[in-house]
PDB file of N, CA and C in Angstrom:
ATOM      1  N   PHE A  11       3.323   9.087 -11.920  1.00 94.00           N
ATOM      2  CA  PHE A  11       4.659   8.959 -11.730  1.00 94.00           C
ATOM      3  C   PHE A  11       5.585   8.077 -10.920  1.00 94.00           C
ATOM      4  N   THR A  12       6.753   7.693 -11.666  1.00 95.00           N
ATOM      5  CA  THR A  12       7.182   6.441 -10.563  1.00 95.00           C
ATOM      6  C   THR A  12       9.103   6.876 -10.621  1.00 95.00           C
ATOM      7  N   PRO A  13       9.382   7.591  -9.208  1.00 96.00           N
ATOM      8  CA  PRO A  13      10.791   8.178  -8.866  1.00 96.00           C
ATOM      9  C   PRO A  13      11.435   7.539  -9.077  1.00 96.00           C
ATOM     10  N   ASN A  14      13.086   7.665  -9.315  1.00 93.00           N
ATOM     11  CA  ASN A  14      13.972   7.002  -9.404  1.00 93.00           C
ATOM     12  C   ASN A  14      14.461   6.277  -7.853  1.00 93.00           C
ATOM     13  N   PRO A  15      14.136   4.956  -7.908  1.00 91.00           N
ATOM     14  CA  PRO A  15      14.339   4.221  -6.461  1.00 91.00           C
ATOM     15  C   PRO A  15      16.077   4.768  -5.984  1.00 91.00           C
ATOM     16  N   GLY A  16      16.663   4.783  -6.918  1.00 92.00           N
ATOM     17  CA  GLY A  16      18.324   5.138  -6.618  1.00 92.00           C
ATOM     18  C   GLY A  16      18.511   6.464  -5.863  1.00 92.00           C
ATOM     19  N   GLY A  17      17.912   7.457  -5.632  1.00 92.00           N
ATOM     20  CA  GLY A  17      18.405   8.218  -4.686  1.00 92.00           C
ATOM     21  C   GLY A  17      17.592   9.574  -5.568  1.00 92.00           C
ATOM     22  N   ALA A  18      17.610  10.832  -4.932  1.00 94.00           N
ATOM     23  CA  ALA A  18      17.194  11.646  -4.807  1.00 94.00           C
ATOM     24  C   ALA A  18      17.714  12.951  -6.285  1.00 94.00           C
ATOM     25  N   THR A  19      17.204  13.589  -7.097  1.00 91.00           N
ATOM     26  CA  THR A  19      18.003  13.771  -8.375  1.00 91.00           C
ATOM     27  C   THR A  19      18.078  15.201  -8.046  1.00 91.00           C
ATOM     28  N   GLY A  20      17.456  15.416  -7.649  1.00 94.00           N
ATOM     29  CA  GLY A  20      17.510  17.470  -7.093  1.00 94.00           C
ATOM     30  C   GLY A  20      15.969  17.503  -8.153  1.00 94.00           C
ATOM     31  N   GLY A  21      15.485  16.939  -9.171  1.00 95.00           N
ATOM     32  CA  GLY A  21      14.336  17.176  -9.704  1.00 95.00           C
ATOM     33  C   GLY A  21      14.442  17.779 -11.212  1.00 95.00           C
ATOM     34  N   ALA A  22      15.753  18.139 -11.790  1.00 94.00           N
ATOM     35  CA  ALA A  22      16.168  18.416 -13.466  1.00 94.00           C
ATOM     36  C   ALA A  22      15.526  17.408 -13.882  1.00 94.00           C
ATOM     37  N   TYR A  23      15.304  17.739 -15.246  1.00 92.00           N
ATOM     38  CA  TYR A  23      14.077  17.013 -15.819  1.00 92.00           C
ATOM     39  C   TYR A  23      14.697  17.855 -17.685  1.00 92.00           C
ATOM     40  N   SER A  24      14.235  16.698 -18.727  1.00 88.00           N
ATOM     41  CA  SER A  24      14.308  16.940 -19.948  1.00 88.00           C
ATOM     42  C   SER A  24      12.874  16.604 -20.973  1.00 88.00           C
ATOM     43  N   LEU A  25      12.056  17.754 -21.682  1.00 84.00           N
ATOM     44  CA  LEU A  25      11.152  17.629 -22.044  1.00 84.00           C
ATOM     45  C   LEU A  25      11.082  16.232 -22.639  1.00 84.00           C
ATOM     46  N   ASN A  26      12.396  16.008 -23.116  1.00 85.00           N
ATOM     47  CA  ASN A  26      12.471  14.470 -24.440  1.00 85.00           C
ATOM     48  C   ASN A  26      12.850  13.454 -23.421  1.00 85.00           C
ATOM     49  N   ASP A  27      12.565  13.396 -22.471  1.00 86.00           N
ATOM     50  CA  ASP A  27      13.232  12.308 -21.651  1.00 86.00           C
ATOM     51  C   ASP A  27      12.229  11.501 -20.946  1.00 86.00           C
ATOM     52  N   PRO A  28      11.834  10.568 -21.672  1.00 86.00           N
ATOM     53  CA  PRO A  28      10.426   9.357 -21.564  1.00 86.00           C
ATOM     54  C   PRO A  28      10.374   8.746 -19.981  1.00 86.00           C
ATOM     55  N   SER A  29      11.708   8.677 -19.031  1.00 89.00           N
ATOM     56  CA  SER A  29      11.515   7.838 -17.879  1.00 89.00           C
ATOM     57  C   SER A  29      10.322   8.456 -17.308  1.00 89.00           C
ATOM     58  N   ASN A  30       9.841   9.248 -17.028  1.00 91.00           N
ATOM     59  CA  ASN A  30       8.726   9.898 -15.956  1.00 91.00           C
ATOM     60  C   ASN A  30       9.246   9.557 -14.186  1.00 91.00           C
ATOM     61  N   HIS A  31      10.783  10.111 -14.641  1.00 95.00           N
ATOM     62  CA  HIS A  31      11.030  10.001 -13.117  1.00 95.00           C
ATOM     63  C   HIS A  31      10.793  11.349 -12.025  1.00 95.00           C
ATOM     64  N   VAL A  32      10.099  12.306 -12.718  1.00 96.00           N
ATOM     65  CA  VAL A  32      10.182  13.888 -12.181  1.00 96.00           C
ATOM     66  C   VAL A  32       8.411  14.055 -12.658  1.00 96.00           C
ATOM     67  N   PHE A  33       8.065  14.811 -11.717  1.00 95.00           N
ATOM     68  CA  PHE A  33       6.664  14.864 -12.176  1.00 95.00           C
ATOM     69  C   PHE A  33       6.903  16.577 -12.328  1.00 95.00           C
ATOM     70  N   HIS A  34       6.237  16.866 -13.475  1.00 92.00           N
ATOM     71  CA  HIS A  34       6.704  18.621 -14.186  1.00 92.00           C
ATOM     72  C   HIS A  34       5.015  18.816 -15.462  1.00 92.00           C
ATOM     73  N   PRO A  35       4.756  19.891 -15.139  1.00 83.00           N
ATOM     74  CA  PRO A  35       3.943  20.144 -16.296  1.00 83.00           C
ATOM     75  C   PRO A  35       4.665  20.444 -17.240  1.00 83.00           C
ATOM     76  N   LEU A  36       3.882  20.662 -18.338  1.00 79.00           N
ATOM     77  CA  LEU A  36       4.261  20.672 -19.797  1.00 79.00           C
ATOM     78  C   LEU A  36       4.072  22.131 -19.531  1.00 79.00           C
ATOM     79  N   HIS A  37       4.777  22.935 -20.005  1.00 77.00           N
ATOM     80  CA  HIS A  37       4.686  24.199 -20.589  1.00 77.00           C
ATOM     81  C   HIS A  37       5.490  24.953 -21.709  1.00 77.00           C
ATOM     82  N   GLU A  38       5.091  25.877 -21.950  1.00 80.00           N
ATOM     83  CA  GLU A  38       5.637  26.794 -23.062  1.00 80.00           C
ATOM     84  C   GLU A  38       5.062  28.009 -22.801  1.00 80.00           C
ATOM     85  N   GLY A  39       6.472  29.071 -23.253  1.00 90.00           N
ATOM     86  CA  GLY A  39       6.268  30.799 -22.851  1.00 90.00           C
ATOM     87  C   GLY A  39       6.034  31.600 -21.433  1.00 90.00           C
ATOM     88  N   ILE A  40       6.456  30.568 -20.591  1.00 93.00           N
ATOM     89  CA  ILE A  40       6.248  30.978 -19.282  1.00 93.00           C
ATOM     90  C   ILE A  40       7.598  31.829 -18.598  1.00 93.00           C
ATOM     91  N   GLN A  41       6.605  32.465 -17.805  1.00 92.00           N
ATOM     92  CA  GLN A  41       7.618  34.390 -17.212  1.00 92.00           C
ATOM     93  C   GLN A  41       8.312  33.882 -16.019  1.00 92.00           C
ATOM     94  N   GLU A  42       7.114  33.425 -15.224  1.00 94.00           N
ATOM     95  CA  GLU A  42       7.143  33.125 -13.702  1.00 94.00           C
ATOM     96  C   GLU A  42       6.791  31.777 -13.723  1.00 94.00           C
ATOM     97  N   TYR A  43       7.326  31.326 -11.938  1.00 94.00           N
ATOM     98  CA  TYR A  43       6.441  29.641 -12.120  1.00 94.00           C
ATOM     99  C   TYR A  43       6.395  29.839 -10.853  1.00 94.00           C
ATOM    100  N   LYS A  44       5.802  28.729  -9.984  1.00 97.00           N
ATOM    101  CA  LYS A  44       6.006  27.746  -8.878  1.00 97.00           C
ATOM    102  C   LYS A  44       5.167  26.877  -8.931  1.00 97.00           C
ATOM    103  N   LEU A  45       5.816  25.361  -8.136  1.00 97.00           N
ATOM    104  CA  LEU A  45       4.858  24.290  -8.739  1.00 97.00           C
ATOM    105  C   LEU A  45       5.469  24.011  -6.708  1.00 97.00           C
ATOM    106  N   GLU A  46       4.173  24.001  -6.397  1.00 98.00           N
ATOM    107  CA  GLU A  46       4.265  23.369  -4.790  1.00 98.00           C
ATOM    108  C   GLU A  46       3.555  21.736  -4.804  1.00 98.00           C
ATOM    109  N   ILE A  47       3.950  20.890  -3.984  1.00 98.00           N
ATOM    110  CA  ILE A  47       3.334  19.653  -3.890  1.00 98.00           C
ATOM    111  C   ILE A  47       3.170  19.235  -2.415  1.00 98.00           C
ATOM    112  N   PHE A  48       1.783  18.957  -2.120  1.00 98.00           N
ATOM    113  CA  PHE A  48       1.612  18.527  -0.505  1.00 98.00           C
ATOM    114  C   PHE A  48       0.926  17.038  -0.179  1.00 98.00           C
ATOM    115  N   ASN A  49       0.796  16.465   0.808  1.00 97.00           N
ATOM    116  CA  ASN A  49       0.891  15.577   1.207  1.00 97.00           C
ATOM    117  C   ASN A  49      -0.873  15.558   1.040  1.00 97.00           C
ATOM    118  N   ARG A  50      -1.362  14.228   1.707  1.00 94.00           N
ATOM    119  CA  ARG A  50      -2.806  14.259   1.782  1.00 94.00           C
ATOM    120  C   ARG A  50      -3.173  15.051   3.451  1.00 94.00           C
ATOM    121  N   TRP A  51      -2.400  15.564   4.088  1.00 95.00           N
ATOM    122  CA  TRP A  51      -2.771  16.441   4.955  1.00 95.00           C
ATOM    123  C   TRP A  51      -2.369  17.421   5.131  1.00 95.00           C
ATOM    124  N   GLY A  52      -1.744  18.087   3.808  1.00 96.00           N
ATOM    125  CA  GLY A  52      -1.519  19.406   3.339  1.00 96.00           C
ATOM    126  C   GLY A  52      -0.203  19.946   3.947  1.00 96.00           C
ATOM    127  N   GLU A  53       0.752  18.914   4.363  1.00 97.00           N
ATOM    128  CA  GLU A  53       1.861  19.438   4.552  1.00 97.00           C
ATOM    129  C   GLU A  53       2.344  19.799   3.141  1.00 97.00           C
ATOM    130  N   LEU A  54       3.191  21.199   3.309  1.00 98.00           N
ATOM    131  CA  LEU A  54       3.823  21.060   2.195  1.00 98.00           C
ATOM    132  C   LEU A  54       5.351  20.403   2.043  1.00 98.00           C
ATOM    133  N   LEU A  55       5.867  19.724   0.928  1.00 98.00           N
ATOM    134  CA  LEU A  55       6.579  18.862   0.645  1.00 98.00           C
ATOM    135  C   LEU A  55       7.642  19.294  -0.053  1.00 98.00           C
ATOM    136  N   PHE A  56       6.907  19.935  -1.114  1.00 98.00           N
ATOM    137  CA  PHE A  56       8.118  20.554  -2.973  1.00 98.00           C
ATOM    138  C   PHE A  56       7.488  21.821  -2.668  1.00 98.00           C
ATOM    139  N   VAL A  57       8.993  22.785  -3.055  1.00 98.00           N
ATOM    140  CA  VAL A  57       8.679  23.866  -3.909  1.00 98.00           C
ATOM    141  C   VAL A  57       9.697  24.293  -4.572  1.00 98.00           C
ATOM    142  N   SER A  58       9.314  24.615  -5.972  1.00 97.00           N
ATOM    143  CA  SER A  58       9.989  25.002  -6.878  1.00 97.00           C
ATOM    144  C   SER A  58       9.460  26.133  -7.810  1.00 97.00           C
ATOM    145  N   GLU A  59      10.584  26.989  -8.159  1.00 97.00           N
ATOM    146  CA  GLU A  59      10.659  28.187  -8.987  1.00 97.00           C
ATOM    147  C   GLU A  59      10.839  28.293 -10.212  1.00 97.00           C
ATOM    148  N   ASP A  60      11.775  27.375 -10.274  1.00 95.00           N
ATOM    149  CA  ASP A  60      12.555  26.872 -11.879  1.00 95.00           C
ATOM    150  C   ASP A  60      11.557  25.959 -12.555  1.00 95.00           C
ATOM    151  N   ILE A  61      11.221  26.438 -13.588  1.00 92.00           N
ATOM    152  CA  ILE A  61      10.552  25.862 -14.475  1.00 92.00           C
ATOM    153  C   ILE A  61      11.349  24.544 -14.838  1.00 92.00           C
ATOM    154  N   TRP A  62      12.677  23.942 -15.050  1.00 92.00           N
ATOM    155  CA  TRP A  62      13.260  22.868 -15.225  1.00 92.00           C
ATOM    156  C   TRP A  62      13.704  22.316 -13.897  1.00 92.00           C
ATOM    157  N   VAL A  63      12.744  22.441 -13.053  1.00 96.00           N
ATOM    158  CA  VAL A  63      13.179  21.327 -11.706  1.00 96.00           C
ATOM    159  C   VAL A  63      11.798  21.374 -11.390  1.00 96.00           C
ATOM    160  N   GLY A  64      11.636  19.707 -11.306  1.00 96.00           N
ATOM    161  CA  GLY A  64      10.256  19.330 -11.408  1.00 96.00           C
ATOM    162  C   GLY A  64      10.160  18.821  -9.511  1.00 96.00           C
ATOM    163  N   TRP A  65       9.117  18.040  -9.112  1.00 97.00           N
ATOM    164  CA  TRP A  65       9.517  17.023  -7.743  1.00 97.00           C
ATOM    165  C   TRP A  65       9.736  15.844  -8.179  1.00 97.00           C
ATOM    166  N   ASP A  66      10.874  15.356  -7.492  1.00 97.00           N
ATOM    167  CA  ASP A  66      11.388  13.819  -7.930  1.00 97.00           C
ATOM    168  C   ASP A  66      11.176  12.854  -7.330  1.00 97.00           C
ATOM    169  N   GLY A  67       9.949  13.129  -6.349  1.00 97.00           N
ATOM    170  CA  GLY A  67       9.138  12.290  -5.026  1.00 97.00           C
ATOM    171  C   GLY A  67       9.884  12.084  -3.990  1.00 97.00           C
ATOM    172  N   TYR A  68      10.988  12.819  -3.715  1.00 97.00           N
ATOM    173  CA  TYR A  68      12.016  12.757  -2.535  1.00 97.00           C
ATOM    174  C   TYR A  68      11.716  13.876  -1.643  1.00 97.00           C
ATOM    175  N   TYR A  69      11.217  13.507  -0.267  1.00 97.00           N
ATOM    176  CA  TYR A  69      11.360  14.559   0.820  1.00 97.00           C
ATOM    177  C   TYR A  69      12.422  14.553   1.955  1.00 97.00           C
ATOM    178  N   ARG A  70      12.892  15.075   1.556  1.00 95.00           N
ATOM    179  CA  ARG A  70      14.286  15.424   3.334  1.00 95.00           C
ATOM    180  C   ARG A  70      14.859  14.418   2.779  1.00 95.00           C
ATOM    181  N   GLY A  71      15.241  13.907   1.397  1.00 93.00           N
ATOM    182  CA  GLY A  71      16.024  12.785   1.309  1.00 93.00           C
ATOM    183  C   GLY A  71      15.794  11.049   1.448  1.00 93.00           C
ATOM    184  N   THR A  72      14.095  11.141   1.547  1.00 95.00           N
ATOM    185  CA  THR A  72      13.516  10.026   1.447  1.00 95.00           C
ATOM    186  C   THR A  72      12.616   9.877   0.804  1.00 95.00           C
ATOM    187  N   LEU A  73      12.631   8.854  -0.004  1.00 97.00           N
ATOM    188  CA  LEU A  73      11.623   8.507  -1.168  1.00 97.00           C
ATOM    189  C   LEU A  73       9.993   8.624  -0.272  1.00 97.00           C
ATOM    190  N   SER A  74       9.412   9.612  -0.953  1.00 97.00           N
ATOM    191  CA  SER A  74       7.873   9.419  -0.671  1.00 97.00           C
ATOM    192  C   SER A  74       7.055   8.020  -0.910  1.00 97.00           C
ATOM    193  N   PRO A  75       6.111   7.653   0.103  1.00 97.00           N
ATOM    194  CA  PRO A  75       5.520   6.724   0.248  1.00 97.00           C
ATOM    195  C   PRO A  75       4.406   6.649  -1.105  1.00 97.00           C
ATOM    196  N   MET A  76       4.202   5.610  -1.599  1.00 97.00           N
ATOM    197  CA  MET A  76       3.244   5.863  -2.868  1.00 97.00           C
ATOM    198  C   MET A  76       1.821   6.034  -2.402  1.00 97.00           C
ATOM    199  N   GLY A  77       1.355   6.686  -3.228  1.00 97.00           N
ATOM    200  CA  GLY A  77       0.053   7.404  -3.134  1.00 97.00           C
ATOM    201  C   GLY A  77      -0.265   8.865  -3.957  1.00 97.00           C
ATOM    202  N   VAL A  78      -1.285   9.539  -3.944  1.00 98.00           N
ATOM    203  CA  VAL A  78      -1.802  10.549  -3.983  1.00 98.00           C
ATOM    204  C   VAL A  78      -1.329  11.563  -3.646  1.00 98.00           C
ATOM    205  N   TYR A  79      -0.452  12.938  -3.894  1.00 98.00           N
ATOM    206  CA  TYR A  79      -0.740  14.022  -3.678  1.00 98.00           C
ATOM    207  C   TYR A  79      -0.969  15.126  -4.449  1.00 98.00           C
ATOM    208  N   VAL A  80      -1.075  16.038  -3.956  1.00 98.00           N
ATOM    209  CA  VAL A  80      -2.372  17.406  -4.415  1.00 98.00           C
ATOM    210  C   VAL A  80      -0.683  18.432  -5.017  1.00 98.00           C
ATOM    211  N   TYR A  81      -0.903  18.694  -6.370  1.00 98.00           N
ATOM    212  CA  TYR A  81       0.137  20.289  -6.529  1.00 98.00           C
ATOM    213  C   TYR A  81      -1.322  21.175  -6.933  1.00 98.00           C
ATOM    214  N   ARG A  82       0.243  22.806  -6.750  1.00 98.00           N
ATOM    215  CA  ARG A  82      -0.663  23.675  -7.201  1.00 98.00           C
ATOM    216  C   ARG A  82       0.661  24.580  -7.974  1.00 98.00           C
ATOM    217  N   VAL A  83      -0.043  25.109  -9.022  1.00 96.00           N
ATOM    218  CA  VAL A  83       0.914  25.601 -10.247  1.00 96.00           C
ATOM    219  C   VAL A  83       0.630  27.008 -10.267  1.00 96.00           C
ATOM    220  N   THR A  84       1.870  27.827 -10.105  1.00 96.00           N
ATOM    221  CA  THR A  84       1.124  29.029 -10.306  1.00 96.00           C
ATOM    222  C   THR A  84       2.083  29.958 -11.139  1.00 96.00           C
ATOM    223  N   ALA A  85       1.554  30.439 -12.496  1.00 96.00           N
ATOM    224  CA  ALA A  85       2.830  30.739 -13.430  1.00 96.00           C
ATOM    225  C   ALA A  85       2.218  31.996 -14.183  1.00 96.00           C
ATOM    226  N   THR A  86       2.800  32.786 -14.621  1.00 95.00           N
ATOM    227  CA  THR A  86       2.692  34.132 -15.534  1.00 95.00           C
ATOM    228  C   THR A  86       3.268  33.806 -16.543  1.00 95.00           C
ATOM    229  N   CYS A  87       2.789  33.628 -18.143  1.00 94.00           N
ATOM    230  CA  CYS A  87       3.181  33.691 -19.377  1.00 94.00           C
ATOM    231  C   CYS A  87       3.734  35.406 -19.965  1.00 94.00           C
ATOM    232  N   VAL A  88       4.680  34.962 -20.974  1.00 93.00           N
ATOM    233  CA  VAL A  88       4.848  36.546 -21.468  1.00 93.00           C
ATOM    234  C   VAL A  88       4.152  36.901 -22.144  1.00 93.00           C
ATOM    235  N   THR A  89       2.793  36.056 -22.363  1.00 94.00           N
ATOM    236  CA  THR A  89       1.832  37.165 -22.956  1.00 94.00           C
ATOM    237  C   THR A  89       0.849  38.062 -21.579  1.00 94.00           C
ATOM    238  N   GLY A  90       1.527  37.958 -20.408  1.00 94.00           N
ATOM    239  CA  GLY A  90       0.875  38.490 -19.278  1.00 94.00           C
ATOM    240  C   GLY A  90      -0.241  37.584 -18.649  1.00 94.00           C
ATOM    241  N   ARG A  91      -0.917  36.596 -19.203  1.00 94.00           N
ATOM    242  CA  ARG A  91      -1.909  35.473 -18.698  1.00 94.00           C
ATOM    243  C   ARG A  91      -1.378  35.021 -17.625  1.00 94.00           C
ATOM    244  N   LYS A  92      -2.194  35.011 -16.502  1.00 96.00           N
ATOM    245  CA  LYS A  92      -1.429  34.167 -15.319  1.00 96.00           C
ATOM    246  C   LYS A  92      -2.787  32.768 -15.691  1.00 96.00           C
ATOM    247  N   ILE A  93      -1.693  32.101 -14.992  1.00 94.00           N
ATOM    248  CA  ILE A  93      -2.063  30.505 -14.885  1.00 94.00           C
ATOM    249  C   ILE A  93      -2.153  30.330 -13.188  1.00 94.00           C
ATOM    250  N   GLU A  94      -3.191  29.862 -12.637  1.00 96.00           N
ATOM    251  CA  GLU A  94      -3.308  28.974 -11.435  1.00 96.00           C
ATOM    252  C   GLU A  94      -3.903  27.752 -11.272  1.00 96.00           C
ATOM    253  N   GLU A  95      -3.591  26.380 -11.010  1.00 94.00           N
ATOM    254  CA  GLU A  95      -4.047  25.462 -11.319  1.00 94.00           C
ATOM    255  C   GLU A  95      -3.765  24.442 -10.171  1.00 94.00           C
ATOM    256  N   THR A  96      -4.651  23.734  -9.696  1.00 96.00           N
ATOM    257  CA  THR A  96      -4.223  22.570  -8.471  1.00 96.00           C
ATOM    258  C   THR A  96      -4.889  21.020  -9.323  1.00 96.00           C
ATOM    259  N   GLY A  97      -4.360  20.373  -8.509  1.00 97.00           N
ATOM    260  CA  GLY A  97      -4.622  18.576  -8.973  1.00 97.00           C
ATOM    261  C   GLY A  97      -4.365  17.519  -8.273  1.00 97.00           C
ATOM    262  N   ASP A  98      -4.215  16.948  -8.621  1.00 97.00           N
ATOM    263  CA  ASP A  98      -3.447  15.219  -7.760  1.00 97.00           C
ATOM    264  C   ASP A  98      -2.782  14.246  -8.796  1.00 97.00           C
ATOM    265  N   VAL A  99      -1.320  13.999  -8.212  1.00 97.00           N
ATOM    266  CA  VAL A  99      -0.380  13.294  -9.054  1.00 97.00           C
ATOM    267  C   VAL A  99      -0.085  11.839  -8.192  1.00 97.00           C
ATOM    268  N   THR A 100      -0.329  11.125  -8.770  1.00 97.00           N
ATOM    269  CA  THR A 100      -0.168   9.488  -8.116  1.00 97.00           C
ATOM    270  C   THR A 100       1.603   9.485  -8.344  1.00 97.00           C
ATOM    271  N   LEU A 101       1.992   8.893  -7.068  1.00 98.00           N
ATOM    272  CA  LEU A 101       3.395   8.112  -7.187  1.00 98.00           C
ATOM    273  C   LEU A 101       3.349   6.899  -7.068  1.00 98.00           C
ATOM    274  N   PHE A 102       4.044   6.385  -7.903  1.00 95.00           N
ATOM    275  CA  PHE A 102       4.003   4.750  -8.103  1.00 95.00           C
ATOM    276  C   PHE A 102       5.468   4.538  -7.421  1.00 95.00           C
ATOM    277  N   ARG A 103       5.732   3.039  -6.989  1.00 86.00           N
ATOM    278  CA  ARG A 103       6.886   3.054  -6.267  1.00 86.00           C
ATOM    279  C   ARG A 103       7.176   1.404  -7.152  1.00 86.00           C
TER     280      ARG A 103
END
């Protein structure tokens, strides 16, 4: 994803926005949710428990360096199914 270089946005996004300024999972039918972003040293950079708030690429008000970051998503669907996924996301500047 390519964060907005104009400053932190707070991570709010719309599924219909094609700008790709906020990293967020695609979702449907989620009841509980947690997104965590880590740097390559395992330092926690971002946490959201709001399904409509993703990572805008900023950490402590500063745009993070271009590179690969690790995400972890845990969620519970309205059907009761539990989801736990990890992966990587590349931040381009």
